[in-house]
Short mmCIF file of C-alpha atoms in Angstrom, two decimals:
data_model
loop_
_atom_site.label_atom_id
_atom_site.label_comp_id
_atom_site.label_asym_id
_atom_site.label_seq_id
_atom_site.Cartn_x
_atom_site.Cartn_y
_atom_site.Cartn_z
CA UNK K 7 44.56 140.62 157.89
CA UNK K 8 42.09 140.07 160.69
CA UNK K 9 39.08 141.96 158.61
CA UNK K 10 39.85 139.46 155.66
CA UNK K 11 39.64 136.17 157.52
CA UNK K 12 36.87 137.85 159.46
CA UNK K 13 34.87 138.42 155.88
CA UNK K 14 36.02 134.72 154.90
CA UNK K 15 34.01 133.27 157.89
CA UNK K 16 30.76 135.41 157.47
CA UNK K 17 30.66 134.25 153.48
CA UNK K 18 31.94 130.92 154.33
CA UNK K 19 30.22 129.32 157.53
CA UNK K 20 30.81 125.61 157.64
CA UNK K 21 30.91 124.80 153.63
CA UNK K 22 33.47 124.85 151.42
CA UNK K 23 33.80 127.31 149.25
CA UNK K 24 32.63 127.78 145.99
CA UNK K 25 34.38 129.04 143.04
CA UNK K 26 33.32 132.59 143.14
CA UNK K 27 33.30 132.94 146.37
CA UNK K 28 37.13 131.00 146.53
CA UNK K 29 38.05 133.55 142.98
CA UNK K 30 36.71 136.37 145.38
CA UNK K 31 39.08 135.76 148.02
CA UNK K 32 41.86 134.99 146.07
CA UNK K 33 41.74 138.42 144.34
CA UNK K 34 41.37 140.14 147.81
CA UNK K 35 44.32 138.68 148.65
CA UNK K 36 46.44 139.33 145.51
CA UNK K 37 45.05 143.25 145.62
CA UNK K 38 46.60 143.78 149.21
CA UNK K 39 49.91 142.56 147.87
CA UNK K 40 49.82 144.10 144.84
CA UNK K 41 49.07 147.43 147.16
CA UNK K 42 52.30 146.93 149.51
CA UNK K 43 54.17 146.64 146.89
CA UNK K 44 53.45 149.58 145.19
CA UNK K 45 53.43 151.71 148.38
CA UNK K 46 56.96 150.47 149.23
CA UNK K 47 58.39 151.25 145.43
CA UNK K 48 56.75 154.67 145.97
CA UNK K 49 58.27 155.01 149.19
CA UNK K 50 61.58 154.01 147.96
CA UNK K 51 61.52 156.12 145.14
CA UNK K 52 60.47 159.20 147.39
CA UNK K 53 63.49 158.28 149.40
CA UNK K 54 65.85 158.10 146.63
CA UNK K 55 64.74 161.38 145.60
CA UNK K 56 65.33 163.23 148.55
CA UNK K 57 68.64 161.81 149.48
CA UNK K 58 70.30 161.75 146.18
CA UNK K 59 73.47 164.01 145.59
CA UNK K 60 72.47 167.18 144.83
CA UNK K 61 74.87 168.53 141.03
#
């Protein structure tokens, strides 16, 4: 999280935003969550896997 707000103040000094650079952000954001979450369903369905009852 620190290398994101880190890259937020070198784009973004003492200025507001603009829109690309506020779009660019925003989508940085929503691609780490959209990465958790898909590395805990895979680790959840790895899981399931291995500790399901066996026929």
């Amino acid at each position: 999280m620190h290398i994101l707000l880190d890259q937020a103040q070198q784009i973004i000094a003492d200025r507001p935003a603009t829109w690309k650079e506020a779009l660019s952000l925003m989508a940085t954001g929503w691609g780490s969550i959209f990465i958790v979450i898909i590395i805990l369903m895979l680790m959840i369905y790895l899981l399931n896997r291995a500790f399901r009852k066996k026929k």
